[in-house]
Amino acid sequence: MNLEMMMGFLFKRERLEVMMEILFHPAVHEVMGGLLYQEGFDVMSRREHQLRHSAISGSTERRRMYLMISEFKILAFIFEIEKIYYPILAVVGVPANAMTILMLSRGKCGLSKCVTRYLVAMAAADLLVVITDLILRQIPVVHRLDFVRGIPVCNIHAVLLYAATDCSVWFTVTFTFDRFVAICCQKLKIKYCTEKTAAMALGTVTVLSCLKNIFWYFMYLRKYTFTNTPWFCYVSVLVMVSYLWGTIELLHSILTPCVPFVLILLLNALTIRHILVASRARRRLRDHSSEGIASDIEMKKRRKSIILLLIISGNFILLWAVFMLFSIWNRMSYLGYYTLHLPSYVKEIGFMLQLLSCCTNTCVYAMTQTKFREQLKNVVKCPFLLIVKIIP
């Protein structure tokens, strides 16, 4: 595929993201292997001339150009926000997840060992995502840390990043399934909801996530592009337009996080339905018993469990929805299925929300678990108590 055919393929779908990167990001010129410089931007100049001519001759084209300029202004504004947002998120996310792992591992939060295993694994996976994605990818991009370009490990970085992301997502699914079994399947609960089973489930997910993401090593090249796109490493033009690689990447997006979305929603719906039916039955039994309106300890435990489950699941779904939508749309548009225009700032918002999801579980536990709040207070007070003891 020559340069003119390749540019025609990209411009055919009139993607704002690609146009803005070509116009404003020097790294994109390197993606083209210097060909744009060698040919004097002939293709680009012709396309810009066509757009200017269309903008003058037709009201539809003028509105389109106005929308493109408006989108770029919004995108530039979001870039400025990201320069502050990502460092703050890193400063909060790393200690928050590390502290969560520490407190849960001590086993003094009033949770079963099985639940503790899942929550510790989720916090560890979130910590890895914060390091590999937020600190080693997003922050160098928004702050233009050029020294990163000289490190030829982008394809290895991609494997680690996507494996950690898969673990973070699928650990949430395994935890949701565990709570579904614990609440809805009393006979299976004794055998399944154990510390050993939790360790096996988490280990299996980890191994499968690593194996699943090996293909990124062969799809990406070693050098970073320094552009904030789903492809943060260089890819060849053949990979960009290949139906084989495109199908593999689309399946990756479907498996993470589309399938987890469906599974979490289904399991939560079944769990809530079971709790509502059981609550009505137990309420009727209490009404006819001698205890009257005495407190039901079992239902209180179930209520706390379902609140924790729903907040974690809802947090995941809300913060991943935008990223999931853009990932699928991006890959299908490169394959030629361009039916809906998504502004480029949707991608940036998706990244911001997806990374925020890796830093919020500590807040979720603090809001829903009394003993976790107590442990958190003790950890926060500990340095000050040591200082008081040292000072005479």
Short mmCIF file of C-alpha atoms in Angstrom, two decimals:
data_model
loop_
_atom_site.label_atom_id
_atom_site.label_comp_id
_atom_site.label_asym_id
_atom_site.label_seq_id
_atom_site.Cartn_x
_atom_site.Cartn_y
_atom_site.Cartn_z
CA MET A 1 0.00 0.00 0.00
CA ASN A 2 1.57 3.32 -1.13
CA LEU A 3 1.41 6.56 0.80
CA GLU A 4 -1.46 8.09 -1.20
CA MET A 5 -3.65 4.98 -0.78
CA MET A 6 -2.88 4.87 2.94
CA MET A 7 -3.75 8.54 3.46
CA GLY A 8 -6.88 8.13 1.40
CA PHE A 9 -7.89 5.24 3.63
CA LEU A 10 -7.45 7.34 6.75
CA PHE A 11 -9.10 10.48 5.41
CA LYS A 12 -11.99 8.57 3.86
CA ARG A 13 -13.66 8.32 7.27
CA GLU A 14 -12.82 11.97 8.13
CA ARG A 15 -11.59 11.09 11.58
CA LEU A 16 -10.85 14.16 13.66
CA GLU A 17 -8.42 12.21 15.83
CA VAL A 18 -6.16 11.25 12.93
CA MET A 19 -6.32 14.68 11.30
CA MET A 20 -5.42 16.50 14.50
CA GLU A 21 -2.55 14.14 15.23
CA ILE A 22 -1.15 14.64 11.73
CA LEU A 23 -1.51 18.40 11.99
CA PHE A 24 -0.31 18.90 15.56
CA HIS A 25 1.77 15.91 16.69
CA PRO A 26 5.28 15.44 15.27
CA ALA A 27 5.28 11.81 16.42
CA VAL A 28 2.72 10.95 13.76
CA HIS A 29 5.16 11.97 11.05
CA GLU A 30 7.57 9.42 12.46
CA VAL A 31 4.86 6.75 12.31
CA MET A 32 4.77 7.29 8.56
CA GLY A 33 8.48 6.54 8.46
CA GLY A 34 9.46 9.97 7.15
CA LEU A 35 7.51 9.46 3.94
CA LEU A 36 5.44 12.56 4.50
CA TYR A 37 8.59 14.66 4.63
CA GLN A 38 10.09 13.03 1.55
CA GLU A 39 7.02 13.62 -0.59
CA GLY A 40 6.50 17.18 0.61
CA PHE A 41 3.12 16.59 2.19
CA ASP A 42 1.52 16.51 -1.28
CA VAL A 43 -1.36 14.30 -0.19
CA MET A 44 -1.93 16.33 2.96
CA SER A 45 -1.89 19.63 1.06
CA ARG A 46 -4.44 18.39 -1.44
CA ARG A 47 -6.75 17.24 1.36
CA GLU A 48 -6.43 20.55 3.25
CA HIS A 49 -7.19 22.44 0.03
CA GLN A 50 -10.30 20.30 -0.51
CA LEU A 51 -11.51 20.95 3.04
CA ARG A 52 -10.98 24.71 2.71
CA HIS A 53 -12.77 24.75 -0.64
CA SER A 54 -15.68 22.74 0.79
CA ALA A 55 -15.92 25.01 3.82
CA ILE A 56 -16.29 28.02 1.56
CA SER A 57 -18.66 26.48 -0.97
CA GLY A 58 -21.16 24.67 1.23
CA SER A 59 -22.93 25.38 4.48
CA THR A 60 -22.76 21.70 5.48
CA GLU A 61 -19.00 21.67 5.13
CA ARG A 62 -18.73 24.96 7.04
CA ARG A 63 -20.70 23.48 9.93
CA ARG A 64 -18.46 20.42 9.83
CA MET A 65 -15.33 22.52 9.99
CA TYR A 66 -16.83 24.57 12.83
CA LEU A 67 -17.55 21.37 14.76
CA MET A 68 -14.01 20.16 14.15
CA ILE A 69 -12.56 23.41 15.51
CA SER A 70 -14.89 23.24 18.54
CA GLU A 71 -13.87 19.65 19.22
CA PHE A 72 -10.23 20.56 19.00
CA LYS A 73 -10.69 23.40 21.50
CA ILE A 74 -12.37 20.99 23.93
CA LEU A 75 -9.58 18.47 23.33
CA ALA A 76 -6.90 21.08 24.02
CA PHE A 77 -8.68 22.04 27.25
CA ILE A 78 -8.81 18.40 28.38
CA PHE A 79 -5.09 18.02 27.63
CA GLU A 80 -4.39 20.87 30.04
CA ILE A 81 -6.56 19.23 32.70
CA GLU A 82 -4.74 15.91 32.21
CA LYS A 83 -1.40 17.54 32.99
CA ILE A 84 -2.67 18.19 36.52
CA TYR A 85 -5.16 15.32 36.84
CA TYR A 86 -2.81 12.41 36.10
CA PRO A 87 -0.03 13.36 38.57
CA ILE A 88 -2.62 13.92 41.32
CA LEU A 89 -4.22 10.58 40.51
CA ALA A 90 -0.82 8.87 40.72
CA VAL A 91 0.01 10.53 44.05
CA VAL A 92 -3.33 9.35 45.44
CA GLY A 93 -3.61 5.97 43.68
CA VAL A 94 -0.29 4.39 44.61
CA PRO A 95 -0.46 4.92 48.40
CA ALA A 96 -4.22 4.27 48.49
CA ASN A 97 -3.92 0.86 46.83
CA ALA A 98 -0.76 -0.01 48.80
CA MET A 99 -2.50 0.92 52.04
CA THR A 100 -5.56 -1.14 51.06
CA ILE A 101 -3.39 -4.19 50.41
CA LEU A 102 -1.64 -3.73 53.75
CA MET A 103 -4.82 -3.31 55.81
CA LEU A 104 -6.75 -6.14 54.14
CA SER A 105 -3.79 -8.51 54.40
CA ARG A 106 -3.74 -8.08 58.19
CA GLY A 107 -7.21 -9.70 58.31
CA LYS A 108 -8.66 -7.28 60.88
CA CYS A 109 -11.39 -5.74 58.72
CA GLY A 110 -14.12 -8.19 59.68
CA LEU A 111 -14.20 -9.90 56.28
CA SER A 112 -13.93 -13.60 55.56
CA LYS A 113 -10.61 -14.93 54.29
CA CYS A 114 -12.22 -15.71 50.95
CA VAL A 115 -13.48 -12.15 50.43
CA THR A 116 -10.19 -10.74 51.69
CA ARG A 117 -8.28 -12.70 49.03
CA TYR A 118 -10.40 -11.21 46.26
CA LEU A 119 -10.18 -7.66 47.57
CA VAL A 120 -6.40 -7.86 48.04
CA ALA A 121 -5.99 -9.23 44.50
CA MET A 122 -8.18 -6.44 43.09
CA ALA A 123 -6.16 -3.78 44.92
CA ALA A 124 -2.87 -5.32 43.71
CA ALA A 125 -4.09 -5.41 40.11
CA ASP A 126 -5.26 -1.79 40.37
CA LEU A 127 -1.85 -0.80 41.73
CA LEU A 128 -0.15 -2.44 38.73
CA VAL A 129 -2.48 -0.60 36.34
CA VAL A 130 -1.68 2.71 38.05
CA ILE A 131 2.05 2.03 37.62
CA THR A 132 2.07 0.60 34.08
CA ASP A 133 -0.66 2.77 32.57
CA LEU A 134 -0.91 5.99 34.53
CA ILE A 135 2.72 6.53 35.58
CA LEU A 136 4.64 4.85 32.74
CA ARG A 137 2.28 5.73 29.88
CA GLN A 138 -0.12 8.63 30.41
CA ILE A 139 2.10 10.97 32.41
CA PRO A 140 5.05 10.79 29.94
CA VAL A 141 2.62 11.48 27.08
CA VAL A 142 0.88 14.54 28.55
CA HIS A 143 4.13 16.03 29.90
CA ARG A 144 6.18 15.14 26.80
CA LEU A 145 8.99 13.33 28.64
CA ASP A 146 11.11 12.73 25.55
CA PHE A 147 13.68 10.46 27.23
CA VAL A 148 11.04 7.70 27.26
CA ARG A 149 11.23 7.50 23.46
CA GLY A 150 14.72 6.09 23.63
CA ILE A 151 13.64 3.05 25.68
CA PRO A 152 12.83 0.25 23.18
CA VAL A 153 10.46 -1.78 25.36
CA CYS A 154 7.04 -0.51 24.28
CA ASN A 155 5.73 -3.90 23.12
CA ILE A 156 6.80 -5.52 26.42
CA HIS A 157 5.22 -2.62 28.29
CA ALA A 158 1.99 -3.19 26.34
CA VAL A 159 1.84 -6.86 27.34
CA LEU A 160 2.29 -6.00 31.03
CA LEU A 161 -0.17 -3.09 30.89
CA TYR A 162 -2.98 -5.02 29.20
CA ALA A 163 -2.39 -8.12 31.33
CA ALA A 164 -2.69 -6.01 34.50
CA THR A 165 -5.82 -4.36 33.13
CA ASP A 166 -7.38 -7.74 32.32
CA CYS A 167 -6.60 -8.96 35.81
CA SER A 168 -8.17 -5.87 37.35
CA VAL A 169 -11.36 -6.36 35.34
CA TRP A 170 -11.70 -10.13 35.66
CA PHE A 171 -10.87 -10.14 39.39
CA THR A 172 -14.00 -7.99 39.75
CA VAL A 173 -15.95 -10.66 37.85
CA THR A 174 -14.62 -13.50 40.00
CA PHE A 175 -15.48 -11.56 43.15
CA THR A 176 -18.99 -10.91 41.84
CA PHE A 177 -19.45 -14.61 41.07
CA ASP A 178 -18.17 -15.58 44.51
CA ARG A 179 -20.74 -13.30 46.17
CA PHE A 180 -23.45 -14.68 43.88
CA VAL A 181 -22.64 -18.22 45.01
CA ALA A 182 -22.42 -17.18 48.67
CA ILE A 183 -25.86 -15.55 48.62
CA CYS A 184 -27.84 -17.56 46.07
CA CYS A 185 -26.35 -21.07 46.13
CA GLN A 186 -26.24 -22.25 49.72
CA LYS A 187 -25.35 -25.86 48.85
CA LEU A 188 -22.43 -24.83 46.65
CA LYS A 189 -21.31 -22.11 49.07
CA ILE A 190 -19.56 -24.51 51.47
CA LYS A 191 -17.35 -25.96 48.75
CA TYR A 192 -16.79 -22.91 46.55
CA CYS A 193 -16.53 -19.93 48.92
CA THR A 194 -13.23 -20.93 50.45
CA GLU A 195 -9.78 -19.38 50.59
CA LYS A 196 -8.32 -22.21 48.47
CA THR A 197 -10.90 -21.81 45.72
CA ALA A 198 -10.35 -18.05 45.69
CA ALA A 199 -6.60 -18.55 45.26
CA MET A 200 -7.18 -21.01 42.39
CA ALA A 201 -9.64 -18.69 40.65
CA LEU A 202 -7.34 -15.68 40.95
CA GLY A 203 -4.31 -17.67 39.80
CA THR A 204 -6.18 -18.99 36.76
CA VAL A 205 -7.31 -15.51 35.77
CA THR A 206 -3.75 -14.20 36.11
CA VAL A 207 -2.26 -16.91 33.90
CA LEU A 208 -4.97 -16.58 31.24
CA SER A 209 -4.62 -12.79 31.20
CA CYS A 210 -0.88 -13.05 30.58
CA LEU A 211 -1.31 -15.62 27.80
CA LYS A 212 -4.13 -13.66 26.19
CA ASN A 213 -2.06 -10.50 25.86
CA ILE A 214 1.12 -11.96 24.38
CA PHE A 215 -0.13 -10.98 20.90
CA TRP A 216 0.58 -7.31 21.70
CA TYR A 217 4.30 -8.14 21.68
CA PHE A 218 4.06 -9.12 18.00
CA MET A 219 1.50 -6.48 17.00
CA TYR A 220 3.37 -3.46 18.39
CA LEU A 221 6.87 -2.26 17.59
CA ARG A 222 9.38 -1.47 20.34
CA LYS A 223 9.29 2.32 20.14
CA TYR A 224 6.77 4.61 21.87
CA THR A 225 4.69 6.94 19.68
CA PHE A 226 4.15 9.56 22.39
CA THR A 227 0.57 10.07 21.23
CA ASN A 228 -2.32 9.47 23.59
CA THR A 229 -4.17 6.90 21.50
CA PRO A 230 -5.15 3.27 22.17
CA TRP A 231 -2.03 2.40 20.11
CA PHE A 232 0.68 3.98 22.24
CA CYS A 233 3.43 2.04 20.44
CA TYR A 234 4.33 2.28 16.78
CA VAL A 235 2.51 -0.13 14.51
CA SER A 236 3.18 -0.87 10.88
CA VAL A 237 0.69 0.24 8.23
CA LEU A 238 -0.11 -3.41 7.52
CA VAL A 239 -1.12 -3.93 11.15
CA MET A 240 -3.17 -0.74 11.09
CA VAL A 241 -5.38 -1.90 8.22
CA SER A 242 -5.07 -5.68 8.66
CA TYR A 243 -8.35 -7.54 9.11
CA LEU A 244 -6.53 -10.32 10.98
CA TRP A 245 -4.95 -8.03 13.58
CA GLY A 246 -8.09 -5.93 13.63
CA THR A 247 -10.24 -8.96 14.44
CA ILE A 248 -7.83 -10.04 17.20
CA GLU A 249 -7.85 -6.57 18.73
CA LEU A 250 -11.64 -6.36 18.46
CA LEU A 251 -11.95 -9.69 20.27
CA HIS A 252 -9.62 -8.31 22.94
CA SER A 253 -11.95 -5.33 23.44
CA ILE A 254 -14.98 -7.63 23.59
CA LEU A 255 -13.37 -9.91 26.19
CA THR A 256 -12.24 -6.90 28.24
CA PRO A 257 -14.47 -5.26 29.26
CA CYS A 258 -17.64 -6.12 27.24
CA VAL A 259 -18.06 -9.70 28.49
CA PRO A 260 -17.33 -8.67 32.12
CA PHE A 261 -19.99 -5.95 31.78
CA VAL A 262 -22.61 -8.51 30.80
CA LEU A 263 -21.55 -11.05 33.42
CA ILE A 264 -21.49 -8.50 36.25
CA LEU A 265 -24.91 -7.11 35.32
CA LEU A 266 -26.38 -10.62 35.02
CA LEU A 267 -24.92 -11.89 38.30
CA ASN A 268 -25.96 -8.76 40.16
CA ALA A 269 -29.49 -8.98 38.79
CA LEU A 270 -29.79 -12.61 39.90
CA THR A 271 -28.30 -11.81 43.31
CA ILE A 272 -30.65 -8.89 43.92
CA ARG A 273 -33.64 -10.93 42.82
CA HIS A 274 -32.71 -13.74 45.21
CA ILE A 275 -32.23 -11.31 48.12
CA LEU A 276 -35.58 -9.63 47.50
CA VAL A 277 -37.41 -12.98 47.40
CA ALA A 278 -35.58 -14.23 50.52
CA SER A 279 -36.27 -10.97 52.36
CA ARG A 280 -40.01 -11.22 51.74
CA ALA A 281 -40.06 -14.85 52.91
CA ARG A 282 -38.08 -14.13 56.08
CA ARG A 283 -40.23 -11.09 56.83
CA ARG A 284 -43.36 -13.23 56.66
CA LEU A 285 -41.78 -15.84 58.95
CA ARG A 286 -40.80 -13.15 61.49
CA ASP A 287 -44.30 -11.72 61.45
CA HIS A 288 -45.74 -15.09 62.46
CA SER A 289 -43.02 -15.93 64.96
CA SER A 290 -42.77 -15.03 68.61
CA GLU A 291 -39.77 -12.74 67.90
CA GLY A 292 -41.99 -10.17 66.17
CA ILE A 293 -39.82 -7.44 64.69
CA ALA A 294 -36.59 -8.65 66.27
CA SER A 295 -33.48 -7.92 64.27
CA ASP A 296 -32.46 -10.46 61.67
CA ILE A 297 -28.67 -10.84 61.88
CA GLU A 298 -28.46 -12.96 58.74
CA MET A 299 -30.30 -10.40 56.62
CA LYS A 300 -28.09 -7.62 57.95
CA LYS A 301 -25.00 -9.52 56.86
CA ARG A 302 -26.51 -10.11 53.43
CA ARG A 303 -27.45 -6.45 53.13
CA LYS A 304 -23.90 -5.32 53.89
CA SER A 305 -22.50 -7.87 51.46
CA ILE A 306 -24.78 -6.78 48.63
CA ILE A 307 -24.06 -3.08 49.27
CA LEU A 308 -20.32 -3.74 48.94
CA LEU A 309 -20.88 -5.84 45.83
CA LEU A 310 -23.16 -3.34 44.10
CA ILE A 311 -20.93 -0.35 44.81
CA ILE A 312 -17.83 -2.14 43.48
CA SER A 313 -19.68 -3.43 40.40
CA GLY A 314 -21.45 -0.13 39.75
CA ASN A 315 -18.19 1.79 40.11
CA PHE A 316 -16.54 -0.51 37.57
CA ILE A 317 -19.38 -0.27 35.03
CA LEU A 318 -19.79 3.52 35.22
CA LEU A 319 -16.08 4.31 34.97
CA TRP A 320 -15.30 1.79 32.22
CA ALA A 321 -18.30 2.45 29.95
CA VAL A 322 -16.81 5.34 27.94
CA PHE A 323 -13.46 3.60 27.44
CA MET A 324 -15.19 0.42 26.25
CA LEU A 325 -17.33 2.33 23.74
CA PHE A 326 -14.36 4.17 22.26
CA SER A 327 -12.10 1.09 22.05
CA ILE A 328 -14.62 -0.87 19.99
CA TRP A 329 -15.48 2.10 17.80
CA ASN A 330 -11.79 2.87 17.19
CA ARG A 331 -10.92 -0.62 16.01
CA MET A 332 -14.02 -1.00 13.81
CA SER A 333 -13.43 2.39 12.19
CA TYR A 334 -9.93 1.27 11.13
CA LEU A 335 -11.54 -1.80 9.58
CA GLY A 336 -13.83 0.44 7.53
CA TYR A 337 -17.01 0.28 9.64
CA TYR A 338 -17.39 3.99 10.27
CA THR A 339 -21.06 4.65 11.03
CA LEU A 340 -20.87 6.99 14.05
CA HIS A 341 -18.66 9.99 14.74
CA LEU A 342 -17.14 10.11 18.21
CA PRO A 343 -15.23 13.28 19.11
CA SER A 344 -11.59 12.76 20.08
CA TYR A 345 -12.20 14.09 23.58
CA VAL A 346 -14.39 11.03 24.24
CA LYS A 347 -11.20 8.97 24.14
CA GLU A 348 -9.49 11.23 26.68
CA ILE A 349 -12.49 11.16 29.01
CA GLY A 350 -12.52 7.37 28.71
CA PHE A 351 -8.87 7.14 29.72
CA MET A 352 -9.42 9.49 32.66
CA LEU A 353 -12.43 7.60 34.01
CA GLN A 354 -10.88 4.17 33.46
CA LEU A 355 -7.78 5.12 35.44
CA LEU A 356 -9.93 6.72 38.14
CA SER A 357 -11.62 3.33 38.65
CA CYS A 358 -8.26 1.92 39.78
CA CYS A 359 -8.04 4.46 42.61
CA THR A 360 -11.56 4.40 44.05
CA ASN A 361 -11.88 0.99 45.72
CA THR A 362 -10.24 2.28 48.89
CA CYS A 363 -13.01 4.89 49.15
CA VAL A 364 -15.59 2.17 48.48
CA TYR A 365 -14.31 0.00 51.33
CA ALA A 366 -14.10 3.00 53.65
CA MET A 367 -17.71 3.95 52.92
CA THR A 368 -19.15 0.45 53.35
CA GLN A 369 -16.97 -1.30 55.95
CA THR A 370 -16.87 -0.02 59.54
CA LYS A 371 -13.81 -2.02 60.58
CA PHE A 372 -11.95 -0.96 57.45
CA ARG A 373 -12.53 2.68 58.44
CA GLU A 374 -11.17 1.93 61.90
CA GLN A 375 -8.05 0.31 60.46
CA LEU A 376 -7.61 3.21 58.07
CA LYS A 377 -7.76 5.70 60.94
CA ASN A 378 -5.16 3.69 62.85
CA VAL A 379 -2.80 3.63 59.87
CA VAL A 380 -3.18 7.38 59.33
CA LYS A 381 -2.63 8.12 63.03
CA CYS A 382 0.40 5.84 63.34
CA PRO A 383 3.06 8.26 61.91
CA PHE A 384 1.79 11.10 64.12
CA LEU A 385 1.85 8.88 67.21
CA LEU A 386 5.45 7.91 66.46
CA ILE A 387 6.41 11.58 66.12
CA VAL A 388 4.75 12.37 69.46
CA LYS A 389 6.68 9.56 71.14
CA ILE A 390 9.99 10.69 69.67
CA ILE A 391 9.54 14.32 70.71
CA PRO A 392 10.47 14.66 74.44
#
